[in-house]
Each structure stands twice: as structure tokens, then as C-alpha cells.
mmCIF file with all atom_site columns, C-alpha atoms in Angstrom:
data_model
loop_
_atom_site.group_PDB
_atom_site.id
_atom_site.type_symbol
_atom_site.label_atom_id
_atom_site.label_alt_id
_atom_site.label_comp_id
_atom_site.label_asym_id
_atom_site.label_entity_id
_atom_site.label_seq_id
_atom_site.pdbx_PDB_ins_code
_atom_site.Cartn_x
_atom_site.Cartn_y
_atom_site.Cartn_z
_atom_site.occupancy
_atom_site.B_iso_or_equiv
_atom_site.pdbx_formal_charge
_atom_site.auth_seq_id
_atom_site.auth_comp_id
_atom_site.auth_asym_id
_atom_site.auth_atom_id
_atom_site.pdbx_PDB_model_num
ATOM 1   C CA . UNK O 1 1   ? -19.465  129.036 -62.298 1.00 57.00 ? 25  UNK O CA 1
ATOM 2   C CA . UNK O 1 2   ? -23.197  127.819 -63.790 1.00 58.00 ? 26  UNK O CA 1
ATOM 3   C CA . UNK O 1 3   ? -25.071  126.097 -61.276 1.00 63.00 ? 27  UNK O CA 1
ATOM 4   C CA . UNK O 1 4   ? -26.973  122.903 -62.639 1.00 63.00 ? 28  UNK O CA 1
ATOM 5   C CA . UNK O 1 5   ? -28.053  118.578 -61.306 1.00 64.00 ? 29  UNK O CA 1
ATOM 6   C CA . UNK O 1 6   ? -25.081  116.418 -61.456 1.00 73.00 ? 30  UNK O CA 1
ATOM 7   C CA . UNK O 1 7   ? -26.177  113.605 -64.016 1.00 68.00 ? 31  UNK O CA 1
ATOM 8   C CA . UNK O 1 8   ? -26.473  111.183 -60.619 1.00 71.00 ? 32  UNK O CA 1
ATOM 9   C CA . UNK O 1 9   ? -29.370  114.139 -59.589 1.00 65.00 ? 33  UNK O CA 1
ATOM 10  C CA . UNK O 1 10  ? -30.750  113.662 -62.444 1.00 67.00 ? 34  UNK O CA 1
ATOM 11  C CA . UNK O 1 11  ? -30.807  109.771 -62.724 1.00 74.00 ? 35  UNK O CA 1
ATOM 12  C CA . UNK O 1 12  ? -32.762  109.637 -59.036 1.00 77.00 ? 36  UNK O CA 1
ATOM 13  C CA . UNK O 1 13  ? -35.463  112.872 -59.843 1.00 74.00 ? 37  UNK O CA 1
ATOM 14  C CA . UNK O 1 14  ? -36.536  110.493 -63.226 1.00 72.00 ? 38  UNK O CA 1
ATOM 15  C CA . UNK O 1 15  ? -36.113  107.249 -61.234 1.00 73.00 ? 39  UNK O CA 1
ATOM 16  C CA . UNK O 1 16  ? -38.558  108.687 -58.119 1.00 77.00 ? 40  UNK O CA 1
ATOM 17  C CA . UNK O 1 17  ? -40.954  110.083 -60.681 1.00 72.00 ? 41  UNK O CA 1
ATOM 18  C CA . UNK O 1 18  ? -41.065  106.681 -62.664 1.00 69.00 ? 42  UNK O CA 1
ATOM 19  C CA . UNK O 1 19  ? -42.054  104.653 -59.136 1.00 73.00 ? 43  UNK O CA 1
ATOM 20  C CA . UNK O 1 20  ? -44.318  106.848 -58.240 1.00 68.00 ? 44  UNK O CA 1
ATOM 21  C CA . UNK O 1 21  ? -45.883  106.633 -62.151 1.00 63.00 ? 45  UNK O CA 1
ATOM 22  C CA . UNK O 1 22  ? -45.968  102.621 -61.650 1.00 66.00 ? 46  UNK O CA 1
ATOM 23  C CA . UNK O 1 23  ? -47.599  103.034 -58.378 1.00 67.00 ? 47  UNK O CA 1
ATOM 24  C CA . UNK O 1 24  ? -50.266  105.558 -59.642 1.00 66.00 ? 48  UNK O CA 1
ATOM 25  C CA . UNK O 1 25  ? -51.216  104.164 -63.380 1.00 59.00 ? 49  UNK O CA 1
ATOM 26  C CA . UNK O 1 26  ? -52.581  100.928 -62.397 1.00 68.00 ? 50  UNK O CA 1
ATOM 27  C CA . UNK O 1 27  ? -55.070  102.938 -60.762 1.00 68.00 ? 51  UNK O CA 1
ATOM 28  C CA . UNK O 1 28  ? -55.887  105.463 -62.923 1.00 69.00 ? 52  UNK O CA 1
ATOM 29  C CA . UNK O 1 29  ? -56.125  103.238 -65.667 1.00 74.00 ? 53  UNK O CA 1
ATOM 30  C CA . UNK O 1 30  ? -58.782  101.237 -63.241 1.00 79.00 ? 54  UNK O CA 1
ATOM 31  C CA . UNK O 1 31  ? -60.491  103.998 -62.855 1.00 85.00 ? 55  UNK O CA 1
ATOM 32  C CA . UNK O 1 32  ? -60.612  105.009 -66.435 1.00 86.00 ? 56  UNK O CA 1
ATOM 33  C CA . UNK O 1 33  ? -62.234  101.619 -67.331 1.00 91.00 ? 57  UNK O CA 1
ATOM 34  C CA . UNK O 1 34  ? -64.658  101.488 -64.277 1.00 93.00 ? 58  UNK O CA 1
ATOM 35  C CA . UNK O 1 35  ? -66.009  104.680 -65.776 1.00 94.00 ? 59  UNK O CA 1
ATOM 36  C CA . UNK O 1 36  ? -66.327  103.442 -69.366 1.00 94.00 ? 60  UNK O CA 1
ATOM 37  C CA . UNK O 1 37  ? -68.003  100.519 -68.064 1.00 95.00 ? 61  UNK O CA 1
ATOM 38  C CA . UNK O 1 38  ? -70.369  102.407 -66.095 1.00 96.00 ? 62  UNK O CA 1
ATOM 39  C CA . UNK O 1 39  ? -71.083  104.360 -69.243 1.00 96.00 ? 63  UNK O CA 1
ATOM 40  C CA . UNK O 1 40  ? -71.628  101.772 -71.734 1.00 96.00 ? 64  UNK O CA 1
ATOM 41  C CA . UNK O 1 41  ? -73.872  99.722  -69.250 1.00 97.00 ? 65  UNK O CA 1
ATOM 42  C CA . UNK O 1 42  ? -76.353  102.620 -69.152 1.00 97.00 ? 66  UNK O CA 1
ATOM 43  C CA . UNK O 1 43  ? -76.658  103.654 -72.619 1.00 96.00 ? 67  UNK O CA 1
ATOM 44  C CA . UNK O 1 44  ? -77.249  99.749  -73.212 1.00 96.00 ? 68  UNK O CA 1
ATOM 45  C CA . UNK O 1 45  ? -79.760  100.312 -70.688 1.00 97.00 ? 69  UNK O CA 1
ATOM 46  C CA . UNK O 1 46  ? -81.194  103.184 -71.879 1.00 96.00 ? 70  UNK O CA 1
ATOM 47  C CA . UNK O 1 47  ? -81.021  102.471 -75.487 1.00 95.00 ? 71  UNK O CA 1
ATOM 48  C CA . UNK O 1 48  ? -82.780  98.758  -75.045 1.00 94.00 ? 72  UNK O CA 1
ATOM 49  C CA . UNK O 1 49  ? -85.574  100.395 -72.603 1.00 95.00 ? 73  UNK O CA 1
ATOM 50  C CA . UNK O 1 50  ? -86.378  103.076 -75.748 1.00 95.00 ? 74  UNK O CA 1
ATOM 51  C CA . UNK O 1 51  ? -86.540  100.305 -77.695 1.00 94.00 ? 75  UNK O CA 1
ATOM 52  C CA . UNK O 1 52  ? -89.341  98.660  -75.607 1.00 93.00 ? 76  UNK O CA 1
ATOM 53  C CA . UNK O 1 53  ? -91.214  101.808 -75.073 1.00 94.00 ? 77  UNK O CA 1
ATOM 54  C CA . UNK O 1 54  ? -91.129  102.639 -78.949 1.00 96.00 ? 78  UNK O CA 1
ATOM 55  C CA . UNK O 1 55  ? -92.558  98.737  -79.686 1.00 95.00 ? 79  UNK O CA 1
ATOM 56  C CA . UNK O 1 56  ? -94.996  99.170  -76.959 1.00 94.00 ? 80  UNK O CA 1
ATOM 57  C CA . UNK O 1 57  ? -95.952  102.074 -79.127 1.00 95.00 ? 81  UNK O CA 1
ATOM 58  C CA . UNK O 1 58  ? -96.413  100.453 -82.233 1.00 95.00 ? 82  UNK O CA 1
ATOM 59  C CA . UNK O 1 59  ? -97.392  97.079  -81.500 1.00 94.00 ? 83  UNK O CA 1
ATOM 60  C CA . UNK O 1 60  ? -99.328  97.811  -78.198 1.00 93.00 ? 84  UNK O CA 1
ATOM 61  C CA . UNK O 1 61  ? -99.473  96.204  -75.239 1.00 90.00 ? 85  UNK O CA 1
ATOM 62  C CA . UNK O 1 62  ? -97.082  93.394  -74.762 1.00 87.00 ? 86  UNK O CA 1
ATOM 63  C CA . UNK O 1 63  ? -99.391  91.167  -73.870 1.00 83.00 ? 87  UNK O CA 1
ATOM 64  C CA . UNK O 1 64  ? -100.562 91.222  -77.302 1.00 85.00 ? 88  UNK O CA 1
ATOM 65  C CA . UNK O 1 65  ? -96.894  90.318  -78.593 1.00 87.00 ? 89  UNK O CA 1
ATOM 66  C CA . UNK O 1 66  ? -96.312  86.440  -80.384 1.00 83.00 ? 90  UNK O CA 1
ATOM 67  C CA . UNK O 1 67  ? -93.828  84.992  -78.533 1.00 79.00 ? 91  UNK O CA 1
ATOM 68  C CA . UNK O 1 68  ? -91.275  82.313  -79.662 1.00 72.00 ? 92  UNK O CA 1
ATOM 69  C CA . UNK O 1 69  ? -90.691  79.291  -78.148 1.00 70.00 ? 93  UNK O CA 1
ATOM 70  C CA . UNK O 1 70  ? -87.962  78.367  -76.071 1.00 65.00 ? 94  UNK O CA 1
ATOM 71  C CA . UNK O 1 71  ? -84.476  78.713  -77.633 1.00 56.00 ? 95  UNK O CA 1
ATOM 72  C CA . UNK O 1 72  ? -82.312  75.605  -76.368 1.00 60.00 ? 96  UNK O CA 1
ATOM 73  C CA . UNK O 1 73  ? -79.579  76.028  -79.122 1.00 60.00 ? 97  UNK O CA 1
ATOM 74  C CA . UNK O 1 74  ? -81.625  73.990  -81.940 1.00 68.00 ? 98  UNK O CA 1
ATOM 75  C CA . UNK O 1 75  ? -82.029  75.425  -85.324 1.00 70.00 ? 99  UNK O CA 1
ATOM 76  C CA . UNK O 1 76  ? -86.013  76.020  -84.987 1.00 72.00 ? 100 UNK O CA 1
ATOM 77  C CA . UNK O 1 77  ? -85.922  76.988  -81.434 1.00 71.00 ? 101 UNK O CA 1
ATOM 78  C CA . UNK O 1 78  ? -82.708  80.147  -82.699 1.00 72.00 ? 102 UNK O CA 1
ATOM 79  C CA . UNK O 1 79  ? -84.848  80.956  -85.683 1.00 77.00 ? 103 UNK O CA 1
ATOM 80  C CA . UNK O 1 80  ? -88.270  81.806  -83.754 1.00 78.00 ? 104 UNK O CA 1
ATOM 81  C CA . UNK O 1 81  ? -85.904  83.473  -81.020 1.00 77.00 ? 105 UNK O CA 1
ATOM 82  C CA . UNK O 1 82  ? -84.539  85.680  -83.735 1.00 79.00 ? 106 UNK O CA 1
ATOM 83  C CA . UNK O 1 83  ? -87.485  86.087  -85.374 1.00 84.00 ? 107 UNK O CA 1
ATOM 84  C CA . UNK O 1 84  ? -89.163  87.973  -82.286 1.00 85.00 ? 108 UNK O CA 1
ATOM 85  C CA . UNK O 1 85  ? -86.384  89.895  -81.640 1.00 86.00 ? 109 UNK O CA 1
ATOM 86  C CA . UNK O 1 86  ? -85.905  90.976  -85.360 1.00 87.00 ? 110 UNK O CA 1
ATOM 87  C CA . UNK O 1 87  ? -89.744  91.587  -85.253 1.00 90.00 ? 111 UNK O CA 1
ATOM 88  C CA . UNK O 1 88  ? -90.271  93.707  -82.238 1.00 92.00 ? 112 UNK O CA 1
ATOM 89  C CA . UNK O 1 89  ? -87.062  95.872  -81.006 1.00 91.00 ? 113 UNK O CA 1
ATOM 90  C CA . UNK O 1 90  ? -84.627  95.098  -83.748 1.00 90.00 ? 114 UNK O CA 1
ATOM 91  C CA . UNK O 1 91  ? -86.171  98.484  -85.708 1.00 92.00 ? 115 UNK O CA 1
ATOM 92  C CA . UNK O 1 92  ? -85.731  100.355 -83.166 1.00 94.00 ? 116 UNK O CA 1
ATOM 93  C CA . UNK O 1 93  ? -82.311  99.858  -81.662 1.00 91.00 ? 117 UNK O CA 1
ATOM 94  C CA . UNK O 1 94  ? -80.393  101.952 -84.244 1.00 87.00 ? 118 UNK O CA 1
ATOM 95  C CA . UNK O 1 95  ? -76.451  101.188 -85.625 1.00 87.00 ? 119 UNK O CA 1
ATOM 96  C CA . UNK O 1 96  ? -76.928  97.379  -85.084 1.00 88.00 ? 120 UNK O CA 1
ATOM 97  C CA . UNK O 1 97  ? -76.151  94.725  -87.384 1.00 87.00 ? 121 UNK O CA 1
ATOM 98  C CA . UNK O 1 98  ? -77.321  91.155  -86.992 1.00 84.00 ? 122 UNK O CA 1
ATOM 99  C CA . UNK O 1 99  ? -74.308  88.954  -86.446 1.00 81.00 ? 123 UNK O CA 1
ATOM 100 C CA . UNK O 1 100 ? -74.593  85.218  -88.033 1.00 72.00 ? 124 UNK O CA 1
ATOM 101 C CA . UNK O 1 101 ? -72.659  82.269  -86.936 1.00 64.00 ? 125 UNK O CA 1
ATOM 102 C CA . UNK O 1 102 ? -71.246  81.837  -89.826 1.00 70.00 ? 126 UNK O CA 1
ATOM 103 C CA . UNK O 1 103 ? -69.527  85.105  -90.061 1.00 72.00 ? 127 UNK O CA 1
ATOM 104 C CA . UNK O 1 104 ? -65.780  85.217  -89.348 1.00 69.00 ? 128 UNK O CA 1
ATOM 105 C CA . UNK O 1 105 ? -66.024  88.850  -87.329 1.00 67.00 ? 129 UNK O CA 1
ATOM 106 C CA . UNK O 1 106 ? -68.672  86.913  -84.602 1.00 73.00 ? 130 UNK O CA 1
ATOM 107 C CA . UNK O 1 107 ? -66.610  83.559  -84.211 1.00 71.00 ? 131 UNK O CA 1
ATOM 108 C CA . UNK O 1 108 ? -64.383  84.890  -81.368 1.00 73.00 ? 132 UNK O CA 1
ATOM 109 C CA . UNK O 1 109 ? -67.521  86.633  -79.615 1.00 80.00 ? 133 UNK O CA 1
ATOM 110 C CA . UNK O 1 110 ? -67.861  83.899  -76.677 1.00 79.00 ? 134 UNK O CA 1
ATOM 111 C CA . UNK O 1 111 ? -70.224  84.621  -73.781 1.00 83.00 ? 135 UNK O CA 1
ATOM 112 C CA . UNK O 1 112 ? -68.671  84.168  -70.809 1.00 86.00 ? 136 UNK O CA 1
ATOM 113 C CA . UNK O 1 113 ? -71.975  84.793  -68.398 1.00 89.00 ? 137 UNK O CA 1
ATOM 114 C CA . UNK O 1 114 ? -73.976  82.787  -70.712 1.00 83.00 ? 138 UNK O CA 1
ATOM 115 C CA . UNK O 1 115 ? -76.775  81.227  -68.415 1.00 75.00 ? 139 UNK O CA 1
ATOM 116 C CA . UNK O 1 116 ? -76.353  77.654  -70.828 1.00 72.00 ? 140 UNK O CA 1
ATOM 117 C CA . UNK O 1 117 ? -72.708  77.261  -70.219 1.00 67.00 ? 141 UNK O CA 1
ATOM 118 C CA . UNK O 1 118 ? -72.118  76.805  -74.005 1.00 68.00 ? 142 UNK O CA 1
ATOM 119 C CA . UNK O 1 119 ? -70.726  80.517  -74.616 1.00 66.00 ? 143 UNK O CA 1
ATOM 120 C CA . UNK O 1 120 ? -73.609  81.891  -76.127 1.00 65.00 ? 144 UNK O CA 1
ATOM 121 C CA . UNK O 1 121 ? -74.018  79.803  -79.489 1.00 66.00 ? 145 UNK O CA 1
ATOM 122 C CA . UNK O 1 122 ? -77.407  79.640  -78.303 1.00 70.00 ? 146 UNK O CA 1
ATOM 123 C CA . UNK O 1 123 ? -77.959  83.706  -78.493 1.00 78.00 ? 147 UNK O CA 1
ATOM 124 C CA . UNK O 1 124 ? -79.184  85.420  -80.960 1.00 81.00 ? 148 UNK O CA 1
ATOM 125 C CA . UNK O 1 125 ? -76.226  88.277  -81.694 1.00 86.00 ? 149 UNK O CA 1
ATOM 126 C CA . UNK O 1 126 ? -76.436  91.659  -82.448 1.00 89.00 ? 150 UNK O CA 1
ATOM 127 C CA . UNK O 1 127 ? -73.229  94.171  -82.975 1.00 91.00 ? 151 UNK O CA 1
ATOM 128 C CA . UNK O 1 128 ? -73.168  97.926  -82.351 1.00 92.00 ? 152 UNK O CA 1
ATOM 129 C CA . UNK O 1 129 ? -71.280  100.589 -84.350 1.00 90.00 ? 153 UNK O CA 1
ATOM 130 C CA . UNK O 1 130 ? -69.198  101.561 -81.422 1.00 90.00 ? 154 UNK O CA 1
ATOM 131 C CA . UNK O 1 131 ? -68.359  98.131  -80.621 1.00 89.00 ? 155 UNK O CA 1
ATOM 132 C CA . UNK O 1 132 ? -70.296  96.499  -78.164 1.00 93.00 ? 156 UNK O CA 1
ATOM 133 C CA . UNK O 1 133 ? -72.411  93.422  -78.867 1.00 93.00 ? 157 UNK O CA 1
ATOM 134 C CA . UNK O 1 134 ? -75.409  91.634  -77.043 1.00 92.00 ? 158 UNK O CA 1
ATOM 135 C CA . UNK O 1 135 ? -77.577  88.377  -77.490 1.00 88.00 ? 159 UNK O CA 1
ATOM 136 C CA . UNK O 1 136 ? -80.881  87.517  -76.771 1.00 86.00 ? 160 UNK O CA 1
ATOM 137 C CA . UNK O 1 137 ? -82.365  84.197  -75.569 1.00 82.00 ? 161 UNK O CA 1
ATOM 138 C CA . UNK O 1 138 ? -85.786  82.794  -73.946 1.00 78.00 ? 162 UNK O CA 1
ATOM 139 C CA . UNK O 1 139 ? -85.905  81.394  -70.884 1.00 74.00 ? 163 UNK O CA 1
ATOM 140 C CA . UNK O 1 140 ? -89.522  79.678  -71.570 1.00 72.00 ? 164 UNK O CA 1
ATOM 141 C CA . UNK O 1 141 ? -92.183  81.391  -73.337 1.00 69.00 ? 165 UNK O CA 1
ATOM 142 C CA . UNK O 1 142 ? -95.518  80.469  -74.018 1.00 71.00 ? 166 UNK O CA 1
ATOM 143 C CA . UNK O 1 143 ? -99.147  81.832  -74.571 1.00 70.00 ? 167 UNK O CA 1
ATOM 144 C CA . UNK O 1 144 ? -98.360  83.942  -70.988 1.00 75.00 ? 168 UNK O CA 1
ATOM 145 C CA . UNK O 1 145 ? -95.644  85.864  -71.716 1.00 80.00 ? 169 UNK O CA 1
ATOM 146 C CA . UNK O 1 146 ? -91.886  84.882  -71.875 1.00 83.00 ? 170 UNK O CA 1
ATOM 147 C CA . UNK O 1 147 ? -88.373  85.716  -69.675 1.00 85.00 ? 171 UNK O CA 1
ATOM 148 C CA . UNK O 1 148 ? -85.691  86.917  -71.446 1.00 87.00 ? 172 UNK O CA 1
ATOM 149 C CA . UNK O 1 149 ? -82.151  86.439  -70.875 1.00 89.00 ? 173 UNK O CA 1
ATOM 150 C CA . UNK O 1 150 ? -79.696  89.620  -72.595 1.00 92.00 ? 174 UNK O CA 1
ATOM 151 C CA . UNK O 1 151 ? -75.862  89.067  -71.981 1.00 92.00 ? 175 UNK O CA 1
ATOM 152 C CA . UNK O 1 152 ? -73.824  92.725  -72.968 1.00 95.00 ? 176 UNK O CA 1
ATOM 153 C CA . UNK O 1 153 ? -70.462  92.773  -74.260 1.00 95.00 ? 177 UNK O CA 1
ATOM 154 C CA . UNK O 1 154 ? -68.477  96.403  -73.275 1.00 95.00 ? 178 UNK O CA 1
ATOM 155 C CA . UNK O 1 155 ? -65.988  95.879  -75.833 1.00 92.00 ? 179 UNK O CA 1
ATOM 156 C CA . UNK O 1 156 ? -67.545  92.451  -78.194 1.00 89.00 ? 180 UNK O CA 1
ATOM 157 C CA . UNK O 1 157 ? -64.640  90.191  -79.028 1.00 80.00 ? 181 UNK O CA 1
ATOM 158 C CA . UNK O 1 158 ? -62.244  91.881  -77.188 1.00 88.00 ? 182 UNK O CA 1
ATOM 159 C CA . UNK O 1 159 ? -60.438  91.153  -74.073 1.00 89.00 ? 183 UNK O CA 1
ATOM 160 C CA . UNK O 1 160 ? -60.782  90.138  -71.290 1.00 91.00 ? 184 UNK O CA 1
ATOM 161 C CA . UNK O 1 161 ? -64.349  88.532  -71.915 1.00 91.00 ? 185 UNK O CA 1
ATOM 162 C CA . UNK O 1 162 ? -64.741  88.524  -68.218 1.00 94.00 ? 186 UNK O CA 1
ATOM 163 C CA . UNK O 1 163 ? -68.355  88.305  -66.480 1.00 95.00 ? 187 UNK O CA 1
ATOM 164 C CA . UNK O 1 164 ? -69.170  91.155  -64.785 1.00 96.00 ? 188 UNK O CA 1
ATOM 165 C CA . UNK O 1 165 ? -66.016  92.824  -65.438 1.00 96.00 ? 189 UNK O CA 1
ATOM 166 C CA . UNK O 1 166 ? -66.731  93.418  -69.822 1.00 96.00 ? 190 UNK O CA 1
ATOM 167 C CA . UNK O 1 167 ? -69.560  91.012  -69.947 1.00 96.00 ? 191 UNK O CA 1
ATOM 168 C CA . UNK O 1 168 ? -72.851  91.273  -68.142 1.00 97.00 ? 192 UNK O CA 1
ATOM 169 C CA . UNK O 1 169 ? -76.107  89.616  -67.813 1.00 96.00 ? 193 UNK O CA 1
ATOM 170 C CA . UNK O 1 170 ? -79.766  91.646  -68.198 1.00 96.00 ? 194 UNK O CA 1
ATOM 171 C CA . UNK O 1 171 ? -83.353  90.099  -67.517 1.00 94.00 ? 195 UNK O CA 1
ATOM 172 C CA . UNK O 1 172 ? -86.766  90.608  -68.778 1.00 92.00 ? 196 UNK O CA 1
ATOM 173 C CA . UNK O 1 173 ? -90.097  88.769  -68.311 1.00 90.00 ? 197 UNK O CA 1
ATOM 174 C CA . UNK O 1 174 ? -93.263  89.883  -70.561 1.00 87.00 ? 198 UNK O CA 1
ATOM 175 C CA . UNK O 1 175 ? -96.223  88.581  -69.344 1.00 82.00 ? 199 UNK O CA 1
ATOM 176 C CA . UNK O 1 176 ? -99.977  88.748  -70.389 1.00 82.00 ? 200 UNK O CA 1
ATOM 177 C CA . UNK O 1 177 ? -100.525 89.441  -66.524 1.00 83.00 ? 201 UNK O CA 1
ATOM 178 C CA . UNK O 1 178 ? -99.111  93.060  -65.413 1.00 84.00 ? 202 UNK O CA 1
ATOM 179 C CA . UNK O 1 179 ? -98.495  91.892  -62.086 1.00 83.00 ? 203 UNK O CA 1
ATOM 180 C CA . UNK O 1 180 ? -96.005  88.940  -63.148 1.00 85.00 ? 204 UNK O CA 1
ATOM 181 C CA . UNK O 1 181 ? -94.120  91.804  -65.612 1.00 89.00 ? 205 UNK O CA 1
ATOM 182 C CA . UNK O 1 182 ? -90.615  92.411  -64.654 1.00 90.00 ? 206 UNK O CA 1
ATOM 183 C CA . UNK O 1 183 ? -88.859  95.279  -66.763 1.00 90.00 ? 207 UNK O CA 1
ATOM 184 C CA . UNK O 1 184 ? -85.692  95.260  -68.383 1.00 94.00 ? 208 UNK O CA 1
ATOM 185 C CA . UNK O 1 185 ? -83.159  95.500  -66.090 1.00 96.00 ? 209 UNK O CA 1
ATOM 186 C CA . UNK O 1 186 ? -79.795  94.686  -65.128 1.00 96.00 ? 210 UNK O CA 1
ATOM 187 C CA . UNK O 1 187 ? -78.738  90.957  -63.296 1.00 94.00 ? 211 UNK O CA 1
ATOM 188 C CA . UNK O 1 188 ? -79.562  87.204  -64.567 1.00 91.00 ? 212 UNK O CA 1
ATOM 189 C CA . UNK O 1 189 ? -82.145  87.006  -61.704 1.00 89.00 ? 213 UNK O CA 1
ATOM 190 C CA . UNK O 1 190 ? -85.551  87.553  -61.903 1.00 89.00 ? 214 UNK O CA 1
ATOM 191 C CA . UNK O 1 191 ? -86.134  88.980  -59.170 1.00 90.00 ? 215 UNK O CA 1
ATOM 192 C CA . UNK O 1 192 ? -87.086  92.553  -59.244 1.00 93.00 ? 216 UNK O CA 1
ATOM 193 C CA . UNK O 1 193 ? -83.619  94.003  -58.064 1.00 93.00 ? 217 UNK O CA 1
ATOM 194 C CA . UNK O 1 194 ? -85.943  96.837  -56.579 1.00 91.00 ? 218 UNK O CA 1
ATOM 195 C CA . UNK O 1 195 ? -86.682  94.296  -53.769 1.00 94.00 ? 219 UNK O CA 1
ATOM 196 C CA . UNK O 1 196 ? -83.150  93.415  -52.745 1.00 94.00 ? 220 UNK O CA 1
ATOM 197 C CA . UNK O 1 197 ? -81.103  95.295  -50.152 1.00 96.00 ? 221 UNK O CA 1
ATOM 198 C CA . UNK O 1 198 ? -77.584  96.740  -50.950 1.00 97.00 ? 222 UNK O CA 1
ATOM 199 C CA . UNK O 1 199 ? -75.687  94.134  -49.162 1.00 97.00 ? 223 UNK O CA 1
ATOM 200 C CA . UNK O 1 200 ? -77.690  91.448  -50.453 1.00 97.00 ? 224 UNK O CA 1
ATOM 201 C CA . UNK O 1 201 ? -76.756  92.286  -54.317 1.00 97.00 ? 225 UNK O CA 1
ATOM 202 C CA . UNK O 1 202 ? -72.734  92.631  -53.186 1.00 97.00 ? 226 UNK O CA 1
ATOM 203 C CA . UNK O 1 203 ? -72.772  89.267  -51.897 1.00 97.00 ? 227 UNK O CA 1
ATOM 204 C CA . UNK O 1 204 ? -74.741  87.984  -55.189 1.00 96.00 ? 228 UNK O CA 1
ATOM 205 C CA . UNK O 1 205 ? -71.906  89.336  -57.063 1.00 96.00 ? 229 UNK O CA 1
ATOM 206 C CA . UNK O 1 206 ? -69.144  88.342  -55.006 1.00 96.00 ? 230 UNK O CA 1
ATOM 207 C CA . UNK O 1 207 ? -70.937  84.673  -55.405 1.00 95.00 ? 231 UNK O CA 1
ATOM 208 C CA . UNK O 1 208 ? -71.983  84.567  -58.571 1.00 94.00 ? 232 UNK O CA 1
ATOM 209 C CA . UNK O 1 209 ? -70.579  87.288  -61.165 1.00 95.00 ? 233 UNK O CA 1
ATOM 210 C CA . UNK O 1 210 ? -73.637  87.244  -63.447 1.00 94.00 ? 234 UNK O CA 1
ATOM 211 C CA . UNK O 1 211 ? -75.420  89.450  -61.340 1.00 95.00 ? 235 UNK O CA 1
ATOM 212 C CA . UNK O 1 212 ? -72.790  91.675  -61.060 1.00 97.00 ? 236 UNK O CA 1
ATOM 213 C CA . UNK O 1 213 ? -74.642  94.100  -63.253 1.00 97.00 ? 237 UNK O CA 1
ATOM 214 C CA . UNK O 1 214 ? -77.622  94.318  -60.938 1.00 97.00 ? 238 UNK O CA 1
ATOM 215 C CA . UNK O 1 215 ? -74.955  95.704  -58.149 1.00 97.00 ? 239 UNK O CA 1
ATOM 216 C CA . UNK O 1 216 ? -73.880  98.359  -60.712 1.00 97.00 ? 240 UNK O CA 1
ATOM 217 C CA . UNK O 1 217 ? -77.515  99.677  -61.546 1.00 97.00 ? 241 UNK O CA 1
ATOM 218 C CA . UNK O 1 218 ? -78.600  99.777  -57.682 1.00 97.00 ? 242 UNK O CA 1
ATOM 219 C CA . UNK O 1 219 ? -75.569  102.037 -57.521 1.00 97.00 ? 243 UNK O CA 1
ATOM 220 C CA . UNK O 1 220 ? -76.763  104.919 -60.212 1.00 96.00 ? 244 UNK O CA 1
ATOM 221 C CA . UNK O 1 221 ? -74.805  102.918 -63.077 1.00 96.00 ? 245 UNK O CA 1
ATOM 222 C CA . UNK O 1 222 ? -71.708  103.277 -60.938 1.00 96.00 ? 246 UNK O CA 1
ATOM 223 C CA . UNK O 1 223 ? -68.585  101.175 -60.070 1.00 96.00 ? 247 UNK O CA 1
ATOM 224 C CA . UNK O 1 224 ? -68.350  101.756 -56.627 1.00 95.00 ? 248 UNK O CA 1
ATOM 225 C CA . UNK O 1 225 ? -64.724  101.218 -54.807 1.00 92.00 ? 249 UNK O CA 1
ATOM 226 C CA . UNK O 1 226 ? -66.173  98.164  -53.452 1.00 95.00 ? 250 UNK O CA 1
ATOM 227 C CA . UNK O 1 227 ? -67.158  96.385  -56.639 1.00 97.00 ? 251 UNK O CA 1
ATOM 228 C CA . UNK O 1 228 ? -65.823  92.793  -55.978 1.00 95.00 ? 252 UNK O CA 1
ATOM 229 C CA . UNK O 1 229 ? -64.469  92.301  -59.749 1.00 93.00 ? 253 UNK O CA 1
ATOM 230 C CA . UNK O 1 230 ? -60.868  93.858  -59.850 1.00 88.00 ? 254 UNK O CA 1
ATOM 231 C CA . UNK O 1 231 ? -60.106  96.053  -62.853 1.00 86.00 ? 255 UNK O CA 1
#
């Protein structure tokens, strides 16, 4: 007689495997999404920072740049904001296209991290070839410089479109006075994250998802286990 498993034993074994898989798969999926988020945030930060350096190499110090008026969603301010970006940074960001408001592919892009609470309608939008996208908006400007808000979406119009999960804020402040400048950094605040402790950034992220990218940057572009937003 040949030894073999009975049908009941096989079904029990498959059931156990199924239970273990069901318990571990969400954790594996979440870890993968966290790693993907970390990689895309770091890539965007590096790409944008390099574009700033190349622009300064060609146009000189940012104190000599022509800043746009504050963008509040009006046609004139929106155009001025886009003109500024297209002149100084767009040429140095390879593999992107301008996302015109009337394009069908752009109508589904909703920015849940929008500092103006209008889902990014007043932002100039751009799409990368890898499926990520971002928008840029002046937070006030004048002859002495300008502050900029940049939102970044790791999968553009795809879901979940949740601030702190697949959508993140960045900021920078360009000024004639070097001591007033703020380098391109993660987070929605114009406070230099280098002056914040991790405990403060963690609390910021818990209360205001728009600041969560700053915590990820502080952690070396890693989404750590205590990251408040559930994946």
C-alpha cells in the first residue's frame, strides 16, 4: 500500500496556508507601498533640487529672478505663476509635461493636500512620465522674493488620493536676503525642518497630514513603523 495524505488532511493544510497568507499579505503589501512611497518622494526631492541648482547656474542667484505675483486662482495670477516655473525650472525637469486644465487626463487630478482647500485648481500642474505628478503655487511674492507650495502625488490621479499617504506637500522660500531663504524641503510649513525634533514632526503629522512628508524626510526618506498614516 502507498502512503498518502487523506483529502481531509490536504484541505486542512490548504486552509492553514490560506489563513497565514491572509494574515501576512496586508503587512507585505503595506511594506511594499511604504517602500515605493519613500523611493518616489526621494526621487522627486532629488530631481527638484537638482533643477534648482541647474537653474541658478544658468540664471544666477535666485535674488535676481523675476517672481510671479501671488497665485489665488485668477487667470492672471495663474498665468504668472506658470510663466515663472516654465522659465526657471521646467527646462531642467526631464520627462514631464504641462498639465493644461482643460485636458481630460488632468480633470481627475485632485489635490487633497491643497493649502487653499480647492483641490489644487489654482496650482500649475505637471505630470512625469513615471506616473507621478505635482503642482506649484506661490504663497506670496514681491520684489524681495517668494514662497512656494508644491504638492506631489506618487500615483497622480489614481486612488487613494489621501494626504500623507500618496499626496505630500513641499515648500521653498526664495529671497533676496539669503538669511530669509528656505531650501526646497518636504512639509507644508515654511519653518526649516532642521530646527524641529522628530517628536515635533511626528506630532505635526498626526494633527496635520500636510506636514507628514517632513517626517519622512527627517527619517532619511523612510516611512517608519510609527508613521501615523495607515497603509
